[in-house]
């Protein structure tokens, strides 16, 4: 059943490239045009959208946070993202020019369903991004973008997160095209870029033995910080969540620039700071943040792209991922974090598939 893997977590993580590929491929034609027949929202209505709201819980929420950057960058529409259980009680301001995207792997998280239902009642246009055909969320929303990750058994999500980001990328490109921000040839180039990421996901996962060398020393540590900037900040949040839920240790995520506004006081020789270093305009700033952390004696575990010498002198260990278009880098950077969280749980003898106190689907509020 487990295809030679010791847990569903490891097996499903390994299935991420195909989960991502199948999701993205189903949303485009072979000549890279959008396939949106399940959106059920008139393109003219979507053209009118002036605000996008994304809601979800846990890992799905983190995918939404990545989606914010994608939609704002590619479609130039302002995006709000909130956890579903909070959004509903904010007395949200919605109208027919707002598009609400509810993200849920299971399509059965009660908070996401109830929040989206209220958005429908307020007259907003709604889309569900879910992995389960016919799930409640898919029925509440006007339209659906399905992720095609196959069943995910492990409580901790892995492949569905990649598929969600893939679906959000496709939505961002489509909205960009409708809004006239992307010319049709640019939109089709972006789609090609996105689907080509599946290969890079595979190449990234092939590096696990490289990452493992040297990381053993840190697996027993108890206090982790994850830092990133811009679209790598949500990746830091997801890395911290994976570590918390699988290893039950303190792991916190911060936007790197925010550390000096308080949390840096907690840093000492006991702390490990996982720094996500993108190949982007914030690279230098991020290096500055890593230096601040280093000065406090913390261990630095950098995740960086191939050929980036920036962290060589500063970090205790550097996990490498392939170079990619910076916009799609969250897809690659999250993989070593998911893998590392699994190793940490294994080193502690914990069940990777059924972490304590958690249910795969949360149907209470
Ligand atoms: O099925 P959903 O995507 O709605 O579930 C949302 C969260 O409960 C879920 O992502 C949770 O955070 C996972 N255990 C994370 O690994």
Coordinates of C-alpha atoms in Angstrom, one line a residue, residues 126-254:
X126 CA -17.1 32.7 -4.9
X127 CA -14.7 29.9 -5.9
X128 CA -13.7 26.8 -4.0
X129 CA -10.3 25.3 -4.4
X130 CA -10.6 21.8 -3.1
X131 CA -9.2 18.3 -3.6
X132 CA -12.5 16.5 -3.1
X133 CA -15.0 16.3 -5.9
X134 CA -18.5 17.0 -4.6
X135 CA -17.3 18.1 -1.2
X136 CA -19.5 20.6 0.7
X137 CA -17.2 23.5 -0.1
X138 CA -17.4 22.7 -3.8
X139 CA -21.2 22.8 -3.6
X140 CA -21.4 26.1 -1.6
X141 CA -19.3 28.0 -4.1
X142 CA -20.3 29.4 -7.5
X143 CA -17.4 27.6 -9.1
X144 CA -14.6 25.2 -8.4
X145 CA -11.0 24.8 -9.2
X146 CA -10.1 21.2 -8.3
X147 CA -6.7 20.2 -7.1
X148 CA -5.9 16.8 -8.4
X149 CA -3.5 15.6 -5.7
X150 CA -5.3 12.2 -5.1
X151 CA -6.2 11.2 -1.6
X152 CA -4.1 12.6 1.2
X153 CA -4.2 10.3 4.2
X154 CA -1.5 11.8 6.4
X155 CA -2.9 14.4 8.8
X156 CA -0.1 16.8 7.9
X157 CA -0.7 18.1 4.4
X158 CA 2.1 18.1 1.9
X159 CA 1.2 17.4 -1.8
X160 CA -2.1 19.2 -1.5
X161 CA -0.4 22.4 -0.5
X162 CA 1.7 22.3 -3.7
X163 CA -1.4 21.6 -5.7
X164 CA -3.2 24.5 -4.1
X165 CA -0.4 26.9 -4.9
X166 CA -0.5 25.5 -8.5
X167 CA -4.3 26.2 -8.7
X168 CA -3.8 29.7 -7.3
X169 CA -1.1 30.4 -9.8
X170 CA -3.4 29.4 -12.6
X171 CA -6.2 31.6 -11.2
X172 CA -3.7 34.5 -10.9
X173 CA -2.7 34.1 -14.6
X174 CA -6.3 33.9 -15.7
X175 CA -7.3 37.0 -13.8
X176 CA -4.3 38.8 -15.1
X177 CA -5.3 37.9 -18.7
X178 CA -8.9 39.0 -18.1
X179 CA -7.8 42.2 -16.5
X180 CA -5.5 43.0 -19.5
X181 CA -2.5 43.0 -17.2
X182 CA -1.0 40.1 -19.0
X183 CA -1.1 39.9 -22.8
X184 CA -2.3 36.5 -24.1
X185 CA 1.3 35.5 -25.0
X186 CA 2.5 36.5 -21.6
X187 CA -0.2 34.5 -19.9
X188 CA 0.6 31.5 -22.0
X189 CA 4.4 31.9 -21.1
X190 CA 3.5 32.1 -17.4
X191 CA 1.4 28.9 -17.8
X192 CA 4.4 27.2 -19.4
X193 CA 6.7 28.4 -16.7
X194 CA 4.3 27.1 -14.0
X195 CA 3.8 23.7 -15.4
X196 CA 7.6 23.4 -15.9
X197 CA 7.9 23.7 -12.2
X198 CA 6.8 20.1 -11.8
X199 CA 10.2 19.0 -13.1
X200 CA 11.9 21.2 -10.7
X201 CA 9.8 19.9 -7.8
X202 CA 11.0 16.4 -8.7
X203 CA 14.7 17.6 -9.0
X204 CA 14.3 19.3 -5.6
X205 CA 13.0 16.2 -3.9
X206 CA 15.9 14.2 -5.4
X207 CA 18.2 16.2 -3.1
X208 CA 17.1 14.7 0.1
X209 CA 20.3 12.8 0.8
X210 CA 22.3 16.0 0.2
X211 CA 20.1 17.9 2.7
X212 CA 20.4 15.1 5.2
X213 CA 24.2 15.3 5.4
X214 CA 25.0 17.7 8.2
X215 CA 21.4 18.3 9.3
X216 CA 21.5 15.4 11.8
X217 CA 23.1 17.6 14.4
X218 CA 20.1 19.8 14.5
X219 CA 17.2 17.3 14.6
X220 CA 17.2 17.1 18.4
X221 CA 17.1 20.9 18.9
X222 CA 13.9 22.3 20.5
X223 CA 13.5 25.8 19.4
X224 CA 13.2 26.9 15.8
X225 CA 12.4 30.2 14.1
X226 CA 11.5 30.4 10.4
X227 CA 12.1 33.6 8.6
X228 CA 11.4 34.8 5.1
X229 CA 10.3 37.9 3.3
X230 CA 7.6 38.6 0.7
X231 CA 6.2 35.4 -0.8
X232 CA 8.7 33.3 1.2
X233 CA 7.1 34.5 4.5
X234 CA 4.1 32.2 4.1
X235 CA 6.5 29.4 3.3
X236 CA 8.2 30.1 6.6
X237 CA 4.8 29.9 8.3
X238 CA 4.1 26.6 6.6
X239 CA 7.6 25.3 7.7
X240 CA 6.9 26.2 11.3
X241 CA 3.4 24.6 11.2
X242 CA 4.8 21.3 9.8
X243 CA 7.4 21.2 12.5
X244 CA 4.9 22.0 15.3
X245 CA 2.4 19.5 14.2
X246 CA 4.8 16.7 13.6
X247 CA 7.5 17.2 16.3
X248 CA 5.6 19.1 18.9
X249 CA 8.4 21.6 19.4
X250 CA 8.3 25.4 19.5
X251 CA 8.6 26.7 16.0
X252 CA 7.7 30.3 15.1
X253 CA 7.6 32.1 11.8
X254 CA 8.4 35.7 11.3

